[in-house]
XYZ file of C-alpha atoms in Angstrom:
522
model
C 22.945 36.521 74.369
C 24.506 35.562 71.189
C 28.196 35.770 70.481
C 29.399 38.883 68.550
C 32.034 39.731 66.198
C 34.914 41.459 67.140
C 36.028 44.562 65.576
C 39.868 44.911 64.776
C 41.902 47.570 66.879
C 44.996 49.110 66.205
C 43.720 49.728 63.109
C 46.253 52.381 60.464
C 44.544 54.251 57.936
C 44.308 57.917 56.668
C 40.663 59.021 55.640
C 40.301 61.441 52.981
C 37.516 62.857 50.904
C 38.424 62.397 47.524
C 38.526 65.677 45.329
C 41.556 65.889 43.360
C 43.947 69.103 42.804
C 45.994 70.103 40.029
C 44.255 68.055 37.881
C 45.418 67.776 34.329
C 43.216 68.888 31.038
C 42.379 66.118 29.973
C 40.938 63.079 32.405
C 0.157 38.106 44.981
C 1.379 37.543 41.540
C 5.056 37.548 42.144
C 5.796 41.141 43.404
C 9.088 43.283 43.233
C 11.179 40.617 44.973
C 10.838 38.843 41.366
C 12.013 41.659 39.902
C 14.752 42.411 41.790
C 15.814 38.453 41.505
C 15.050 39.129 37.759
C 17.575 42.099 37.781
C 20.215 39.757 40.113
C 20.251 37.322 37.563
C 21.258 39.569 34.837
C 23.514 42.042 36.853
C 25.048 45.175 34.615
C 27.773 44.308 32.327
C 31.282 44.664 35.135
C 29.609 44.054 37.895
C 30.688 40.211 38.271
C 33.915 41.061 37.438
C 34.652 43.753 39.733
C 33.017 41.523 42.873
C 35.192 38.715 41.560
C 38.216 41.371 41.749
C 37.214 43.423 45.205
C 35.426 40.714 46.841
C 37.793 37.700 45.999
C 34.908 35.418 44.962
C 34.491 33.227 41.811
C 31.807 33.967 38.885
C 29.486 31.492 40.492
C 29.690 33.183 43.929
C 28.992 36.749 42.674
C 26.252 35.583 41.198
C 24.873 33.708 43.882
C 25.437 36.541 46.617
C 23.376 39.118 44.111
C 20.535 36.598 44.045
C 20.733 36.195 47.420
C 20.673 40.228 47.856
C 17.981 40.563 45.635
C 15.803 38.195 47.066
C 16.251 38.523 50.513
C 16.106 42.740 50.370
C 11.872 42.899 50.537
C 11.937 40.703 53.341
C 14.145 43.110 54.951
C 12.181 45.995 54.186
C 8.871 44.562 55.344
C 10.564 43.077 58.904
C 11.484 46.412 59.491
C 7.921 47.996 59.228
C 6.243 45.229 61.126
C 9.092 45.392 63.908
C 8.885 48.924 64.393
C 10.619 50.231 67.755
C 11.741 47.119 68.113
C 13.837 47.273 65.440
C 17.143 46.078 66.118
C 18.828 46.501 62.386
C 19.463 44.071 60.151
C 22.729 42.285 57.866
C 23.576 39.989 55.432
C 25.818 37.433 56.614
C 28.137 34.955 54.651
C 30.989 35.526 51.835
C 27.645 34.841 49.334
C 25.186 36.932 51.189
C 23.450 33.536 51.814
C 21.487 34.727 55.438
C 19.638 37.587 56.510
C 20.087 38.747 59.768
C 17.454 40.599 61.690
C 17.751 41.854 65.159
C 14.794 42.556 67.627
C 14.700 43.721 71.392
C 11.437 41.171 71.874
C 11.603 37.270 72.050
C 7.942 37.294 70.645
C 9.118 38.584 67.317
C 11.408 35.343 67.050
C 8.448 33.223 65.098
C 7.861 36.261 62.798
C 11.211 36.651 61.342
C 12.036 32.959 61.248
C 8.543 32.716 58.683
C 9.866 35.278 56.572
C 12.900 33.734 55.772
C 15.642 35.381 58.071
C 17.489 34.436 61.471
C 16.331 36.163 64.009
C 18.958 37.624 66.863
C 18.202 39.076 70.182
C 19.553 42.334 71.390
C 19.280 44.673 74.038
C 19.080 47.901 72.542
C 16.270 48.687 69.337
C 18.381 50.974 66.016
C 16.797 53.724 67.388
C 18.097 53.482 71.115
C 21.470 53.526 69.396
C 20.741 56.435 66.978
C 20.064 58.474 70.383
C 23.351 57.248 71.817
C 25.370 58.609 68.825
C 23.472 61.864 68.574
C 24.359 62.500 72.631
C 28.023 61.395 71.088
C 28.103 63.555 68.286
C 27.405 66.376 70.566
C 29.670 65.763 73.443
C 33.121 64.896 71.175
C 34.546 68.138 70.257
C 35.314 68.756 66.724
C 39.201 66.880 67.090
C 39.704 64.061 64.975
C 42.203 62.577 68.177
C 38.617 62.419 70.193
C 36.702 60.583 67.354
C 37.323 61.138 63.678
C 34.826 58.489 62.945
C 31.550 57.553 64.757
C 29.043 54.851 63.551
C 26.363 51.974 64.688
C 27.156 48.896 64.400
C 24.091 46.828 64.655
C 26.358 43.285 64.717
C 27.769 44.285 68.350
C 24.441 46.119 69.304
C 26.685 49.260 70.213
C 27.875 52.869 69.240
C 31.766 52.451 68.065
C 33.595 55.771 68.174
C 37.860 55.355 66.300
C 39.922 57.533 68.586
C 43.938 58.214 68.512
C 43.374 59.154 71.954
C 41.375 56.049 73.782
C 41.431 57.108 77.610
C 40.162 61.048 76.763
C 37.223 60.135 74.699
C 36.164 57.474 77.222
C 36.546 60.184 79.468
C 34.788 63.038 77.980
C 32.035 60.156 77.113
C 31.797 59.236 80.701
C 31.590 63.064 81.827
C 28.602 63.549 79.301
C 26.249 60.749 80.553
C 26.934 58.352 77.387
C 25.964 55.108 78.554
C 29.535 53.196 78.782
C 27.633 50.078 77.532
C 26.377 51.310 74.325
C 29.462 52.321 73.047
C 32.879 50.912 72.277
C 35.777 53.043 71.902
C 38.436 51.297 69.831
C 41.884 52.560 68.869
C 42.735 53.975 65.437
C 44.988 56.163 63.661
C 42.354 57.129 60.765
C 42.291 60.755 59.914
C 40.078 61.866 57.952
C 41.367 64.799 55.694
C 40.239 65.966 52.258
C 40.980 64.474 48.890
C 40.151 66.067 46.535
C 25.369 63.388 28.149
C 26.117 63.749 31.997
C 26.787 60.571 33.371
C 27.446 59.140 37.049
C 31.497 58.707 37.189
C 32.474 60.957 34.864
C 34.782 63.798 35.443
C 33.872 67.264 35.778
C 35.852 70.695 37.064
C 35.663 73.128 39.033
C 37.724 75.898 37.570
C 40.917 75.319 36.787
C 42.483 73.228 39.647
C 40.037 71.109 40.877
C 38.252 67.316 39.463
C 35.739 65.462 40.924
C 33.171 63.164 39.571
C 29.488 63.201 38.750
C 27.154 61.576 41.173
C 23.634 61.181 39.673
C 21.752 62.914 36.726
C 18.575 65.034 38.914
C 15.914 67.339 37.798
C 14.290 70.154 39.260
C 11.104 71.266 37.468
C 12.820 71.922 34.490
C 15.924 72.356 35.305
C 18.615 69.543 34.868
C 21.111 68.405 36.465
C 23.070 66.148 38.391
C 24.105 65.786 42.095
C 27.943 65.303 43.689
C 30.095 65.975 47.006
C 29.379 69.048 48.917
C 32.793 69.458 49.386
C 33.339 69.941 45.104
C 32.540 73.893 44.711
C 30.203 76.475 46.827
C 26.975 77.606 46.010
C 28.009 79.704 42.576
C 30.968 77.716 41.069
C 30.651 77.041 37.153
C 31.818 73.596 36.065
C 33.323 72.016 32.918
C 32.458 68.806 31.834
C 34.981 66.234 31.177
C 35.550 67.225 27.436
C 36.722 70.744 29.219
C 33.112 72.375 27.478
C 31.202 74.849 29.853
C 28.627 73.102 32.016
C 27.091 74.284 34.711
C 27.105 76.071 37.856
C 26.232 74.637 41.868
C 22.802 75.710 42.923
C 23.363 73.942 46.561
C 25.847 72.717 48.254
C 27.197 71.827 51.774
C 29.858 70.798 53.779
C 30.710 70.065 56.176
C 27.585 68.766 58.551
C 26.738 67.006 55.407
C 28.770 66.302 52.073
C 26.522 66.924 48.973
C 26.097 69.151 46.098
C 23.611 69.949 43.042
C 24.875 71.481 39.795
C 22.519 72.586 37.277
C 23.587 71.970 33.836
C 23.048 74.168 30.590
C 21.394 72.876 27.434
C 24.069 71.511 25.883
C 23.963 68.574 28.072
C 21.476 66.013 28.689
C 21.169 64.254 32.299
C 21.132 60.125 31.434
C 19.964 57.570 33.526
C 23.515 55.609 33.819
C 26.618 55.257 35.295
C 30.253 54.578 33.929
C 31.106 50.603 35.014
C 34.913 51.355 34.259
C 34.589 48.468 31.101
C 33.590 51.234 28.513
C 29.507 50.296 29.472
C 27.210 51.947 31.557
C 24.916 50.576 34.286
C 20.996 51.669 33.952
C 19.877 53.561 37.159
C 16.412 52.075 37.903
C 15.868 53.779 41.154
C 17.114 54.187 44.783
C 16.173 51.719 47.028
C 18.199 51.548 50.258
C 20.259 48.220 49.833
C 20.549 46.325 53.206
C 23.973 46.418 55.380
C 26.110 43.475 54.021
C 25.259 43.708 50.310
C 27.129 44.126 47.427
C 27.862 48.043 46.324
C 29.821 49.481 43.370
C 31.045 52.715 43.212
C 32.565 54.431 40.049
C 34.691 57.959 39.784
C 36.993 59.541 37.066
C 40.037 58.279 38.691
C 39.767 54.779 39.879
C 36.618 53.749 37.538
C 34.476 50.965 38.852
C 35.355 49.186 42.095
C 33.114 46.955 44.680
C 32.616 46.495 48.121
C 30.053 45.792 50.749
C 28.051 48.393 52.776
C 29.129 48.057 56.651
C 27.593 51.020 58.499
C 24.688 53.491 58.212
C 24.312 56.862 59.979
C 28.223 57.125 60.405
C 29.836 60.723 61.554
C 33.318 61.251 59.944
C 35.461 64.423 61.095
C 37.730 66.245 58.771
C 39.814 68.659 58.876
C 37.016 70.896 57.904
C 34.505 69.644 60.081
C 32.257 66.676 60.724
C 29.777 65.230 58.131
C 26.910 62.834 59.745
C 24.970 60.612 58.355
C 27.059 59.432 55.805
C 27.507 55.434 54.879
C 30.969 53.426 55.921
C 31.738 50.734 52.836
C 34.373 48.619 52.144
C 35.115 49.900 48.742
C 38.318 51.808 48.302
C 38.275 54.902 46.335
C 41.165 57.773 45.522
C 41.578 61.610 44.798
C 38.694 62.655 42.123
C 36.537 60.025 42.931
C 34.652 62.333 45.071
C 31.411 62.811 44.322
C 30.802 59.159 42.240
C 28.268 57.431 42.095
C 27.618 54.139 44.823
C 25.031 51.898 43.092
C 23.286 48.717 44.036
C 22.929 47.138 41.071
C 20.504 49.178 39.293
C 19.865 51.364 42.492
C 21.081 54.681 43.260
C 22.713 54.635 47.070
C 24.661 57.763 47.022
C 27.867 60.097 46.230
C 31.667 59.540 47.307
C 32.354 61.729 50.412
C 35.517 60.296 51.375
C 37.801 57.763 52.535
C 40.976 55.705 53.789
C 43.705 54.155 51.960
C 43.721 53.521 48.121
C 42.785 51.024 44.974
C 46.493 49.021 45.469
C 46.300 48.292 49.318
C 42.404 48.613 49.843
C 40.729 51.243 51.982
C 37.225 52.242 53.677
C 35.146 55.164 51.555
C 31.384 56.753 52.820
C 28.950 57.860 50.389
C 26.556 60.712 51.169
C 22.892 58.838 51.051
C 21.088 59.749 47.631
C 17.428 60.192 49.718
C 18.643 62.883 51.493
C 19.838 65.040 48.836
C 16.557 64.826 46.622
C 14.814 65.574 49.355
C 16.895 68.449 50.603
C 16.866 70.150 47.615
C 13.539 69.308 46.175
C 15.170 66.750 43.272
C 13.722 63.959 41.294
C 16.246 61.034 40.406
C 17.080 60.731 36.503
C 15.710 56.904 35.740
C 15.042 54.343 33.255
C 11.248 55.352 33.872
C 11.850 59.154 34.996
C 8.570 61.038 36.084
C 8.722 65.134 35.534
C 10.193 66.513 38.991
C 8.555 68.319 41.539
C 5.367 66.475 41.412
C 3.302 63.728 42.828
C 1.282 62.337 39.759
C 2.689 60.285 36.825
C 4.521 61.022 33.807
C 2.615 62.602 30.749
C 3.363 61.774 27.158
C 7.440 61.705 27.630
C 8.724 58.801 26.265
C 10.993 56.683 28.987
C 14.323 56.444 27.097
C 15.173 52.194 26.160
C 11.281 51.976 25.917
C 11.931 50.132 21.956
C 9.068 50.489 19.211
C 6.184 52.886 20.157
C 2.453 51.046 20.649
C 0.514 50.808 17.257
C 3.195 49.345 14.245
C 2.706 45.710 13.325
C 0.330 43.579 12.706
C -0.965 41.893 15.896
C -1.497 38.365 16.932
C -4.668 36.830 17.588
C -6.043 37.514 20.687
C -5.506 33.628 21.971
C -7.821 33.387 25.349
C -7.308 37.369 25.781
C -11.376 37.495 26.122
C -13.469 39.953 28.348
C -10.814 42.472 28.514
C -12.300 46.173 27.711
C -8.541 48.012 27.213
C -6.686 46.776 24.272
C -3.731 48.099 22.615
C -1.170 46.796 19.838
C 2.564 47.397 18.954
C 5.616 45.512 18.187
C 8.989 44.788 19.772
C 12.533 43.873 18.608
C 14.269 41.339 20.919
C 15.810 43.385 24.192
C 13.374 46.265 23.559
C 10.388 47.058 26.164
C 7.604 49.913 26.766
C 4.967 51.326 28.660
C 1.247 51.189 28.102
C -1.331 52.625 27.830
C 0.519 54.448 24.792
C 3.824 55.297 27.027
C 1.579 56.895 29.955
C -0.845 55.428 32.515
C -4.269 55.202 33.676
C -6.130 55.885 37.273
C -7.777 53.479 39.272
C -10.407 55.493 41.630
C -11.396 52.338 44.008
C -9.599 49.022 45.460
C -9.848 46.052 42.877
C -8.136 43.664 40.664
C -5.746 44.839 37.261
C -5.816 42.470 35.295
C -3.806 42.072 32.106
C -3.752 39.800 29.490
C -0.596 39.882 26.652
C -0.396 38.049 23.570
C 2.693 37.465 21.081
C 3.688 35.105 18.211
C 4.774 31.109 18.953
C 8.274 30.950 19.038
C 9.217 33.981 21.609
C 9.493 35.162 25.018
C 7.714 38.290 25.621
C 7.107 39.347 29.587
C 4.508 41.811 31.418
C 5.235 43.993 34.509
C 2.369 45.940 36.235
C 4.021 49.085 37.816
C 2.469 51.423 40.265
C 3.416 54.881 41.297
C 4.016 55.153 44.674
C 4.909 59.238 45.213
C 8.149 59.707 44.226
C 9.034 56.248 41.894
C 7.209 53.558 39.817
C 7.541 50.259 41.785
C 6.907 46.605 40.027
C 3.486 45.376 41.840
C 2.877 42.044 39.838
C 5.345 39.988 37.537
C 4.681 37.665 34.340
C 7.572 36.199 33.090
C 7.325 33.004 32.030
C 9.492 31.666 29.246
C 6.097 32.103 26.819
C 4.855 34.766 23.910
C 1.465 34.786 26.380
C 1.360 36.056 29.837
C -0.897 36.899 32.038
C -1.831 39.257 34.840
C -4.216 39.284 38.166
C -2.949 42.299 40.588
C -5.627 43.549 43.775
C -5.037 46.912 44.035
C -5.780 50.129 46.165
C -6.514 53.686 44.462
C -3.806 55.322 42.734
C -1.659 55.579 38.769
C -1.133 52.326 36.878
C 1.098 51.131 33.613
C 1.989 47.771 32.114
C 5.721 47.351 31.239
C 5.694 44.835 28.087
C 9.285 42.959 27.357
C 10.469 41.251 24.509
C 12.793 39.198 26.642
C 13.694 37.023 23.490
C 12.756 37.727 19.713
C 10.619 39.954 17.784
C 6.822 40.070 17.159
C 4.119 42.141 17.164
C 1.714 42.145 20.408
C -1.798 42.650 21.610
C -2.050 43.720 25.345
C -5.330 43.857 26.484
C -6.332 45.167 30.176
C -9.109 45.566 33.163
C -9.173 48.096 35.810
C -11.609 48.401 38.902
């Protein structure tokens, strides 16, 4: 078997979540992978910089290790569906991200994750072998953070690790409840966990008059907005302020502990945005919330520490506080301080989750979870604010809402000849300034009824760089199916297809023209 890392004992730190007190007033064609290299390449404005700072790599590595994420993320995704039980977990390794891990419990499956561009390691017990070894953990520690404060798989060492002040008596009580001894490695560690304490991800907000935390993600519920935080913030009835002290809102759900996450809904005088604060006086664009891989790159950003980075170590952790114990929560490497709870973790442009809580501070360093965003849409029925946000609580595509950033609507300008646009049925016109995008058909979408090819066909003037993106809705998000973006006003698109909602994304990646797109469907 492989050698494994080691994981450090003796280890001193004090876990906390992070709400602060007190606080003061005032505070086939080229598929998604190319767009998600696209997106790498052009990361939000303070992202290099803070990897540079909390990472200790140069501009040129940064970069390189969010290509490498970005490419190298599908090929995760699709290992782990064609694995299936055998599914061992998977990392990136290297200071740049530059190799994907994957683990399976079957020699055979060598040859297929080789081919798909990943190393391929060996190990004796599949990620879900090891999520029933923590659940029989989580049951038989009692709720004393000297027995276990913090639980968590780590899929490097193929084992459950369980931190423990008091190493002998959790081995024991672990031995006296059946755990197998093998799957688990109790290590020494003084961490105890203890709390800390337009809307916008990483802004402040209060909670009557004492408490601050920070705003997670902007949500909607039918028609109700809002935006999602720590459990741990306010109960179920708590008003808020927002961070210019003007009434806000008022927490629908919450819970904690078992899990650490909240929803407020907001009145009218705000308006849930798409973004969160990068601590450099910009905002990053939430896209969407794909789960990032263990190893990559993560940001988080909260009202007192702003924008930091890390790396995502373990999934499916249990921390214990004071409180109680939260499960299923995600162990980083990004450090994080009192009123950062409830921030927003982001993956670039992907949504990952809210601050629960964590160890140490932004001068020394420290370890911080984040509540998984997935879980708390689908808990309490929420749909994600994005770029491309589709009306909550429902299944089908957006109607004639206008995604915000979309640039000039269809229809103004005079269009460019159609070039060797021929034999397409669909056509419509519009124009776009340089930066500026939008949807078509006429900023909604059309049905395809059978299995077939999409094609698309888009014309601009000589002299700029326009790009087309087929999207297709896949139940809860639209997802990038086929990618045109070559450094050419023309571009064209040939997509197979099964039954389901469709829309072209047209980009003026560089200078300003009018357009014709013209289209096919099955």
């Amino acid at each position: 078997m492989p050698s494994r890392h080691a994981i450090t004992t003796g280890c001193v730190l004090t876990i906390t979540v992070l709400t602060l007190t007190a606080a003061p007033a005032v505070a086939q064609a080229r598929t998604a992978e190319a767009q998600a290299v696209a997106a790498a390449r052009k990361p939000p404005p303070g992202m290099i910089e803070a990897l540079q700072r909390d990472l200790g790599l140069t501009r040129e590595e940064a970069e390189t290790r969010l290509r490498n994420e970005a490419r190298m993320t599908p090929i995760e995704e699709r290992l782990r569906g064609q694995l299936g039980s055998r599914f061992g977990g998977a990392w990136f390794a290297g200071s740049v991200a530059q190799t994907l891990v994957v683990a399976t419990t079957s020699p055979a499956d060598i040859a297929l994750i080789v081919a798909a561009g990943a190393r391929a390691e060996i190990v004796t017990r599949s990620l879900s072998d090891l999520q029933a070894v923590k659940k029989h953990i989580d049951q038989a520690l009692p709720t004393r953070q000297e027995t276990g404060s913090v639980r968590y798989i780590d899929t490097k060492i193929n084992k459950v690790v369980v931190l423990s002040t008091a190493v002998t008596t959790t081995t024991n009580i672990l031995e006296n409840a059946g755990v197998d001894p093998v799957a688990v490695r109790v290590v020494s560690s003084d961490e105890q966990p203890r709390p800390l304490g337009d809307v916008v991800g990483g802004e402040a907000y209060y909670i009557g008059s004492a408490s601050r935390c920070s705003v997670g993600f902007s949500v909607t519920r039918g028609a109700q907005k809002g935006f999602v935080s720590a459990g741990h913030c306010g109960k179920v009835g708590a008003t808020t302020t927002g961070v210019n002290r003007a009434a806000q809102g008022v927490f629908e759900g919450s819970s904690f502990p078992g899990s650490d996450y909240a929803w407020v809904a907001v009145n009218g005088d705000w308006t849930p945005k798409p973004l969160v604060k990068n601590g450099s006086g910009g905002t990053v664009t939430v896209a969407g919330s794909r789960v990032a891989v263990e190893g990559a790159s993560v940001c988080r950003s909260g009202s007192t520490t702003g924008w930091h980075c890390g790396t995502i170590q373990q999934r499916d952790t249990s921390v214990t506080y004071p409180q109680g114990t939260v499960s299923e929560v995600t162990r980083t490497t990004v450090c994080a301080e009192p009123g950062d709870s409830g921030g927003s973790f982001i993956a670039i442009d992907q949504a990952q989750g809210v601050t629960s809580g964590g160890s140490g501070d932004c001068t020394s360093g420290g370890v911080t979870y984040f509540q998984p965003i997935g879980e708390i849409l689908a808990t309490y029925g929420l749909t994600l604010v994005t770029d491309a946000t589709t009306p909550p609580g429902t299944s089908t595509p957006p109607g004639t809402s206008t995604p915000p950033g979309t640039g000039t609507p269809p229809g103004t300008g005079t269009p460019p000849g159609t070039g060797t646009c021929t034999g397409y049925p669909q056509s419509v016109t519009g124009t776009l300034k340089s930066g500026q995008s939008v949807y078509q058909p006429n900023n909604r979408y059309y049905r395809s009824t059978v299995t077939g090819v999409h094609a698309g066909c888009l014309d601009a003037n000589d002299g700029v760089d326009f790009d087309l993106y087929l999207q297709k809705w896949n139940g809860r998000n639209w997802s990038v199916v086929a990618t045109a973006d070559s450094p050419s006003p023309d571009e064209k698109i040939s997509y197979t297809g099964t039954p389901g909602y469709y829309r072209y994304r047209v980009v003026s990646a560089n200078g300003s023209s009018p357009y014709t797109l013209k289209y096919k469907a099955p």
